[in-house]
XYZ file of C-alpha atoms in Angstrom:
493
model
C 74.387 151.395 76.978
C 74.781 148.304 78.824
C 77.641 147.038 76.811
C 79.422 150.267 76.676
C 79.178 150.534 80.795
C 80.593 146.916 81.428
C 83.253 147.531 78.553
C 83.767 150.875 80.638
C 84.386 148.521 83.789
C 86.112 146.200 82.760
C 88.772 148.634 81.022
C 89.166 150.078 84.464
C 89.332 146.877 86.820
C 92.543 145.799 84.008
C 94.701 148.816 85.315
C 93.838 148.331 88.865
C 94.364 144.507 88.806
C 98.511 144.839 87.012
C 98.163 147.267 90.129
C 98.035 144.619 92.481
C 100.116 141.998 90.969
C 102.879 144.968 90.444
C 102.521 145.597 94.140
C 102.642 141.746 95.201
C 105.766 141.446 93.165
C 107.573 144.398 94.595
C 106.746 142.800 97.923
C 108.276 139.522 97.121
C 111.274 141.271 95.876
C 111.673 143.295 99.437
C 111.146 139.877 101.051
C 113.696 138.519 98.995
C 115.804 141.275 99.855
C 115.884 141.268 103.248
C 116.025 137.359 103.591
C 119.586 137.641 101.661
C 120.773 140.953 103.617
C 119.658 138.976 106.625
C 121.830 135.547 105.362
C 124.889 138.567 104.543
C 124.821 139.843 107.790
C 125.192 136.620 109.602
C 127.843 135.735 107.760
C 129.299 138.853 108.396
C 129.234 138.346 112.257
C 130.597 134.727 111.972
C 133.328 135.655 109.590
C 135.739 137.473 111.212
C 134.725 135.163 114.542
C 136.186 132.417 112.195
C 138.936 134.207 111.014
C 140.204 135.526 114.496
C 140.556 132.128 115.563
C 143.915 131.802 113.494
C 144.477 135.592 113.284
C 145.611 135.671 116.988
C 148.944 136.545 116.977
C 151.932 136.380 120.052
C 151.148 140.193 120.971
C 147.617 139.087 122.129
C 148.513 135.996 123.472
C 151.065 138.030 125.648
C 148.507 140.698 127.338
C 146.245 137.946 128.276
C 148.705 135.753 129.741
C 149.640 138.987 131.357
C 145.952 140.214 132.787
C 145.090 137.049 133.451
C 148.614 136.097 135.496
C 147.816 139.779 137.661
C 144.590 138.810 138.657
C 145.183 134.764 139.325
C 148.453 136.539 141.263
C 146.376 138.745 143.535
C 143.899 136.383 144.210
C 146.014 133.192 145.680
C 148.353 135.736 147.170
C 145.317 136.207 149.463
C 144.702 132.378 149.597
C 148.112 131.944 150.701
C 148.389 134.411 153.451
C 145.186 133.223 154.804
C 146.904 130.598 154.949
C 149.855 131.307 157.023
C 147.919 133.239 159.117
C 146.087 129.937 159.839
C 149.540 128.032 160.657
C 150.688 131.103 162.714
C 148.143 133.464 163.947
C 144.618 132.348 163.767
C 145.411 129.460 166.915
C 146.241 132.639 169.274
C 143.938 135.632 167.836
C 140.714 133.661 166.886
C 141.001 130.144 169.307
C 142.853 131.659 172.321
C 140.673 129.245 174.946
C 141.910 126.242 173.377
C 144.545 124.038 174.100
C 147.802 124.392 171.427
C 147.000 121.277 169.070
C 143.404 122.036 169.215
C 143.588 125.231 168.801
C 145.849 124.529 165.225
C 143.603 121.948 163.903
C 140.257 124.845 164.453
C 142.711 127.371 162.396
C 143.178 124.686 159.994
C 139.807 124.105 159.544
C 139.002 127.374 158.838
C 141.721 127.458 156.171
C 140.155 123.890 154.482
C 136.523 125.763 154.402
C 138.241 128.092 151.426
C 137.798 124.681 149.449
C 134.335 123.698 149.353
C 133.489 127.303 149.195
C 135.749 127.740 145.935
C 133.879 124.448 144.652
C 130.588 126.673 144.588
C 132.342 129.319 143.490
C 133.311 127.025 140.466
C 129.433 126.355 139.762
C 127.977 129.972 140.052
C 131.044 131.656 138.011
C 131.431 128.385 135.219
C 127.143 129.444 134.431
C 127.998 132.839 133.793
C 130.896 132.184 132.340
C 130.087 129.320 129.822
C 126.568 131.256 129.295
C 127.491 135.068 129.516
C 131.247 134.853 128.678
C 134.630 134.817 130.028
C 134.949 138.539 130.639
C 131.904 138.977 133.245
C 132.603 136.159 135.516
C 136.539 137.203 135.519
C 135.653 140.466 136.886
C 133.500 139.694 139.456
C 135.451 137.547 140.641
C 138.376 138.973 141.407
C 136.201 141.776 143.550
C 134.764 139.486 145.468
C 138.869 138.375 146.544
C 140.263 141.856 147.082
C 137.111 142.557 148.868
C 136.833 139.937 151.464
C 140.763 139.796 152.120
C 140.932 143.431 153.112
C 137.450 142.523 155.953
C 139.688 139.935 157.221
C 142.545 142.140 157.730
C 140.457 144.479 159.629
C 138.575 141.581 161.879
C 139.079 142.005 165.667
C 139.995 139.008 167.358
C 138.058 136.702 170.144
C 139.446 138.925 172.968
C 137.457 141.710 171.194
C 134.294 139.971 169.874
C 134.218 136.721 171.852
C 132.862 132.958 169.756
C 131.813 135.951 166.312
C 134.997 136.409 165.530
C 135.998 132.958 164.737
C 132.614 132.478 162.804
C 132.670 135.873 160.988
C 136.705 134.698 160.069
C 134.650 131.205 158.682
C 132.039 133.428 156.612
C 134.703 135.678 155.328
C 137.018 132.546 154.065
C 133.957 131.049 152.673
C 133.165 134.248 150.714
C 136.250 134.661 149.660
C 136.691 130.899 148.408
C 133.480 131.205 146.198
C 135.649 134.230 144.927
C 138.367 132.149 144.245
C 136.145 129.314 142.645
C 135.563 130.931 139.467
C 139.445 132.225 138.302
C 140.635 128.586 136.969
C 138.103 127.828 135.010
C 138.016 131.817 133.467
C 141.884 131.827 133.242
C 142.426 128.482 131.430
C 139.664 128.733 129.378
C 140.703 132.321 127.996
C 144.294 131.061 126.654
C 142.950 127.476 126.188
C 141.316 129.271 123.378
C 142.888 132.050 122.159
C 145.770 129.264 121.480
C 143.492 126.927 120.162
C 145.210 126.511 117.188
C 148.993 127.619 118.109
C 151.850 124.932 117.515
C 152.796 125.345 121.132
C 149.479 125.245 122.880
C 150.664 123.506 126.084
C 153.015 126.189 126.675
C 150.403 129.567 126.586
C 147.575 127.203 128.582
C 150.414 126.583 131.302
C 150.730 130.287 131.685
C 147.385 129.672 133.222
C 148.645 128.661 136.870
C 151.662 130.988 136.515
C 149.667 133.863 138.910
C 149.184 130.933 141.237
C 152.758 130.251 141.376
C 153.572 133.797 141.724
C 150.921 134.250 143.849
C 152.277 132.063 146.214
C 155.595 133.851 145.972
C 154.709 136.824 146.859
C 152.510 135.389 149.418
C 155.554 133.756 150.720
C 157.993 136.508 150.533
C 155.376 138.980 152.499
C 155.550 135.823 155.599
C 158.832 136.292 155.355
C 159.745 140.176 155.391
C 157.134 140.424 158.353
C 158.015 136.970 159.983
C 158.838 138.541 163.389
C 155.586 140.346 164.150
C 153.377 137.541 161.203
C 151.525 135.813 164.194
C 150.472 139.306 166.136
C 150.023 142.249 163.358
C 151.763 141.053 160.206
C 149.204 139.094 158.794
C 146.629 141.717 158.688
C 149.208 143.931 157.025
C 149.306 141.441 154.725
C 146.136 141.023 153.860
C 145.478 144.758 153.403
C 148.385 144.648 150.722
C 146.025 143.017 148.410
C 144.356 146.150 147.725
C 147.402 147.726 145.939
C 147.719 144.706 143.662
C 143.713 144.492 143.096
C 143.631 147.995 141.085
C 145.820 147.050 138.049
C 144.525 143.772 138.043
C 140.844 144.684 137.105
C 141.979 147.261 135.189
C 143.920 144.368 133.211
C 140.595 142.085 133.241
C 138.762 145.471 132.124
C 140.497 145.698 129.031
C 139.854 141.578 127.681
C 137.800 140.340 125.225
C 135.974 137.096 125.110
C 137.735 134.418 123.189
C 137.191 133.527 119.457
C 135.872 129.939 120.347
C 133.041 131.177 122.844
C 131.916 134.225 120.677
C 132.142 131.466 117.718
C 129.412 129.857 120.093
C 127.624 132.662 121.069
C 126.394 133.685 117.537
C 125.365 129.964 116.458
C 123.187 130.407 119.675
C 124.934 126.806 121.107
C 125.306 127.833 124.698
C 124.199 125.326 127.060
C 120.886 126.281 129.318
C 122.588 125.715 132.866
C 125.858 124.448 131.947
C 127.785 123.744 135.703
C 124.765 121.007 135.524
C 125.147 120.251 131.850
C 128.553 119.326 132.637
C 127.932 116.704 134.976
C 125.623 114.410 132.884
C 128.076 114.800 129.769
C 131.416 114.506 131.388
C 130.672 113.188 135.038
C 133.665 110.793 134.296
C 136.260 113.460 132.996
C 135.957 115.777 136.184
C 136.057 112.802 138.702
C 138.995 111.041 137.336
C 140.454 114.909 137.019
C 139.906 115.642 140.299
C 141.457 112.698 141.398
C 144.523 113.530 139.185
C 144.995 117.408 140.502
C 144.159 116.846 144.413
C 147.635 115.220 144.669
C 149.088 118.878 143.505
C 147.165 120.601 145.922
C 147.676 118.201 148.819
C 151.244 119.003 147.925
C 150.980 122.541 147.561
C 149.115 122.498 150.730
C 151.315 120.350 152.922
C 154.457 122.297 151.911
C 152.842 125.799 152.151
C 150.578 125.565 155.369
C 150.882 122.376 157.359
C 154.701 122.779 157.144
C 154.931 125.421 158.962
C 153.557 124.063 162.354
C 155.268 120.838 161.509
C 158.612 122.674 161.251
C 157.722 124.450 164.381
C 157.318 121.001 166.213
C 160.562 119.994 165.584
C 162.481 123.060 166.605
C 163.133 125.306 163.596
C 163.324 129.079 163.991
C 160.339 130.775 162.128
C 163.011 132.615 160.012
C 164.389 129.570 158.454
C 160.832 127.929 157.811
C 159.799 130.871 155.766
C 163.318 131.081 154.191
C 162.775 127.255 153.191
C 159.400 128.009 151.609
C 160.286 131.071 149.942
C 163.001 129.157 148.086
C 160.661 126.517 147.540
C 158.480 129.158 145.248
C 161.502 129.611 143.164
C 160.665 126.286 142.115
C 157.197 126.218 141.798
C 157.510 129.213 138.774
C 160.417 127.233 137.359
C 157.800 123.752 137.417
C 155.257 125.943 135.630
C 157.488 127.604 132.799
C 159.032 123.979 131.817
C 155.350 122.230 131.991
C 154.483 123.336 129.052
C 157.438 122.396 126.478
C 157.614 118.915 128.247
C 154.245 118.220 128.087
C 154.671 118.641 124.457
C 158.074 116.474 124.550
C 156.691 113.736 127.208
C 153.247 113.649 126.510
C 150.563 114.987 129.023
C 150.429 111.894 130.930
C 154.107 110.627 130.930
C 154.782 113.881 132.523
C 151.875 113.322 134.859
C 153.141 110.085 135.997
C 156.387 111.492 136.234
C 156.252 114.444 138.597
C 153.689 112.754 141.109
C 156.100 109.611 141.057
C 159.047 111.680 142.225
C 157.130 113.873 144.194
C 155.970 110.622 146.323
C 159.256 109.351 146.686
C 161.017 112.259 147.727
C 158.768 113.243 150.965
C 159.952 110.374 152.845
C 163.214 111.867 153.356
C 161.910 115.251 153.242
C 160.030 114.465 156.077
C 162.957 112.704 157.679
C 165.168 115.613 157.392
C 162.780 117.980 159.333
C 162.686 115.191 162.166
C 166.218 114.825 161.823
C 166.427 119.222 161.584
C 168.913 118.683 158.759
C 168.169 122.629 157.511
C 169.955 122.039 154.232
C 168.749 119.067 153.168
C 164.917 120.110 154.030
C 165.607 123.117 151.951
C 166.876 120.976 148.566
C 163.937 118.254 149.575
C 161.534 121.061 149.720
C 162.817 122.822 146.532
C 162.205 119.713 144.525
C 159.184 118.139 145.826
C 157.444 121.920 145.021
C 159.497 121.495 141.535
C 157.891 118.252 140.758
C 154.629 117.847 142.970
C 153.567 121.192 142.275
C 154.765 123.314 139.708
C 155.223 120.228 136.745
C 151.781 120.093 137.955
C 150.359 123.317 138.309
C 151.390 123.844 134.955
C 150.102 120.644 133.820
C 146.825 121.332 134.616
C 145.311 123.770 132.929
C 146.341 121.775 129.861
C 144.918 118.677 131.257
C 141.568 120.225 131.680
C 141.257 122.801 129.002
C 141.569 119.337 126.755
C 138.674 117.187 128.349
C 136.049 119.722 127.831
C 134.407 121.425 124.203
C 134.127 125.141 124.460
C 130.571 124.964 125.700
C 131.476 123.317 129.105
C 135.047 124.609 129.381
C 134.637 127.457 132.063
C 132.180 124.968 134.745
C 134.119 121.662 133.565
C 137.932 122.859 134.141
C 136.715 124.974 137.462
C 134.684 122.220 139.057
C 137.293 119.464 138.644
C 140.111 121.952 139.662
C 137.966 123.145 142.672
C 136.470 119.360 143.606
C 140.201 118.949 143.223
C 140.955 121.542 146.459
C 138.521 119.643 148.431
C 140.058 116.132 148.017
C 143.614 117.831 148.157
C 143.782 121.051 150.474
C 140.534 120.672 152.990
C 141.651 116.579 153.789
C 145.430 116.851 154.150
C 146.485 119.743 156.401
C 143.550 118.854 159.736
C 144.340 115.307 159.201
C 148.298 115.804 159.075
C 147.749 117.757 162.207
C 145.529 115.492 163.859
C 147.757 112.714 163.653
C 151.291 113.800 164.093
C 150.486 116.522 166.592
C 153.249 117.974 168.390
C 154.935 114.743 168.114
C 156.917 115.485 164.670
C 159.740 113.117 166.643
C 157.649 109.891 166.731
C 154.851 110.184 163.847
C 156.809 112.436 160.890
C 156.213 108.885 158.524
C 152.373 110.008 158.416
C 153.602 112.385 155.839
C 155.009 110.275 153.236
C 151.987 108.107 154.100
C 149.663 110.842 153.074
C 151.879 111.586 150.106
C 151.388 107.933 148.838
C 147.962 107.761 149.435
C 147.373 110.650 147.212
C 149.653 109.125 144.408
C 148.027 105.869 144.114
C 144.547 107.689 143.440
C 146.316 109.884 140.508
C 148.127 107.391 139.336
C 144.962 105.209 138.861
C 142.808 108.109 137.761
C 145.709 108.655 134.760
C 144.776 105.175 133.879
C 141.751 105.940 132.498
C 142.032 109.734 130.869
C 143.043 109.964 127.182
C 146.525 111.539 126.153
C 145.524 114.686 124.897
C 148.851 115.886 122.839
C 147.813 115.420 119.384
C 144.104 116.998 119.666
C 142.914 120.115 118.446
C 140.508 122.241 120.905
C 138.316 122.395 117.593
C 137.470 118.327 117.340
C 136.082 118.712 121.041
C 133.544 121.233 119.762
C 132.550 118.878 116.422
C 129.768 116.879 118.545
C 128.212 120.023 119.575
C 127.799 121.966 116.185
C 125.382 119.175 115.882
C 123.407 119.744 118.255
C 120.061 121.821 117.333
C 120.912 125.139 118.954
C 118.300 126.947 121.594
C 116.925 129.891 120.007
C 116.808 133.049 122.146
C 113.929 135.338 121.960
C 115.293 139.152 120.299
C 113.663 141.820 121.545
């Protein structure tokens, strides 16, 4: 009976055991499974990433230049009438106690605050934008502009609101500066990359600084339509335009997509942890000697857009033919920008560099001689090319000077901090000091000018000593080193 019962069992524990191993094998073939589905659908995500960095065509390249031209338009329209308003109004409506000079060099500081403001604005937007994408920080920051313009439009003067309204007018151009901080790095960075791999790259990365050009234009032809009543009620009209141009822009911005590059380096997971900081202890070098390179541009773009208007004051022009001079000068400054590009690819980045800041430099010696000498002509053909050469060679120049010094993971904070450290050096410095030493004497001190302008040169011209030419490289090669990094992994929830 014995036998029978453990032959019994044992005939019974077979089936049940080829149970189990059945089971364990159908297991392993599930695990299997998935493992490969998982490998499929990763590939699946990176493929078309991959592919869409070749497969964008002209048509895209064309609405991004176009939403990303509207919104860098709209917000240094608002820089630049801030600016005027600082030349023209701010001395009488905001420092009405003060004596005349003093009184200009207050407004002028005011005006310079906009550039250490837009250097934090650079840090803040270049970590969401080099962590979260392009898209988010683009947005934002362009409500932040529209925004704070239209306050500022609407701020009562001292008489009204005694020593707050000059230091709400400080809080609202710092504000709006941090605003303004984060649209370089966004707008170079978007057609940096969707061009990475066009045969005319320099060209679509130019575009970049276009809305700054035309941005200026506008800002310029605005002074000039309202030039009677600027100084009194004009300026806050202008500012309260911005609102009109703010509503297509986002809707523009709305509409983007992040570029191939960065989503490329979103799904290997290679985003840097806090990358405005990254930046610095990678490329410290690259955004100093930058800096140094793109202050002369906005020294220049500062000197003939803002200081010059006091300066022409000084010496006797009419208001009319000062903002008649610098609205012709704008002319230029879009013309500087559309030929940047397709000389930059015929010159080479830094021939063209060395170039436009040289005869920039030489030409505001007698540009600054003609206003003493109130030779109208010849101030407006002086002006017309310095803004050709000094500023819109340049303001096309750099985007591409930028958007090539940086891989894709420190794009966004790299090109926005150097441009913005840039503003600092260039637009805070120049304009106060100009003032401070020239005064209302433009008949005895107008050589401080070209003495500035030199000053300025011999820093870029050094600082293009030691950056690489940057005509031959593809946007790809930057990224190389950091494919090899080990990537962070994120947690999935």
């Amino acid at each position: 009976m014995r036998v029978i019962a453990a032959s019994l069992s044992s005939s019974q524990s077979k089936p049940s055991s080829q149970a189990a191993s059945a089971e364990c094998s159908r297991m392993q073939d599930c695990s299997d499974g998935l493992r490969a589905k998982h490998k499929q659908d990763i590939q699946r995500r990176r493929q078309p990433t991959e592919r869409s960095v070749e497969e964008v065509d002209t048509r895209t390249l064309i609405i991004l230049a176009c939403s990303a031209t509207a919104g860098v338009l709209l917000e240094f329209y608002d820089f630049t009438i801030f600016g005027y308003a600082a030349a023209s109004a701010f001395p009488q409506t905001f420092f009405p106690n003060l004596p005349p000079t003093q009184a200009l060099v207050f407004s002028y500081f005011v005006y310079g605050a906009g550039y250490p403001a837009r250097l934090l604005g650079a840090f803040i937007f270049g970590h969401f934008g080099d962590r979260k994408g392009r898209k988010f920080a683009f947005l934002i920051n362009i409500l932040v502009v529209g925004a704070t313009t239209c306050v500022t439009g609407l701020l009562p003067g001292y008489a009204r609101l005694g020593i707050a309204a000059p230091v709400l007018l400080v809080c609202l151009r710092v504000i709006q500066g941090i605003g303004i901080g984060g649209e370089f790095g966004a707008a170079s960075s978007l057609l940096a990359e969707f061009a990475a791999r066009r045969r005319h790259r320099a060209f679509w990365m130019s575009l970049a600084n276009l809305g700054i050009a035309l941005g200026l234009m506008a800002g310029s032809a605005v002074f000039l339509l309202w030039r009677n009543t600027f100084a009194t009620t004009g300026w806050r009209i202008a500012m309260l335009l911005s609102a009109i141009i703010a509503i297509p822009a986002l809707v523009a911005r709305y509409k983007l997509s992040d570029s191939p590059l960065f989503a490329q380096l979103k799904n290997r997971e290679q985003v840097a942890r806090v990358p405005s900081f990254d930046v610095f202890r990678k490329h410290a070098s690259s955004i100093i000697l930058l800096a140094m390179i793109v202050a002369f541009q906005i020294m220049d773009a500062s000197v003939t857009g803002s200081y010059v208007i006091s300066f022409m004051h000084f010496a006797g022009f009419p208001l009319v033919t000062t903002a008649t001079i610098i609205f012709f000068s704008r002319i230029a400054d879009v013309l500087g920008v559309l030929l940047s590009g397709p000389l930059a690819d015929l010159c080479k980045r830094r021939m063209l560099a060395y170039f436009a800041i040289g005869i920039a430099t030489l030409l505001s010696y007698p540009f600054a001689q003609a206003i003493q000498r109130k030779n109208i002509l010849l101030a407006m053909i002086l002006q017309f090319l310095i803004v050709l050469f000094g500023m819109g060679l340049m303001h096309g120049l750099t985007p591409i000077l930028t958007s090539e010094s940086f891989p894709t993971k420190f794009r966004y904070s790299g090109s926005g901090i150097s441009f913005n450290l840039a503003g600092v050096l260039g637009g805070m410095i120049a304009p106060p000091l100009l003032a401070m030493l020239i005064g209302q004497d433009v008949g005895h001190r107008w050589f401080y000018v070209p003495v500035v302008y030199a000053v300025y040169c011999t820093a870029a011209m050094l600082a293009l000593l030691f950056i690489r030419e940057t005509r031959d490289l593809r946007l790809q090669d930057l990224d190389a080193s950091t494919q090899n990094v080990t990537p962070h992994r994120s947690v999935l929830l």
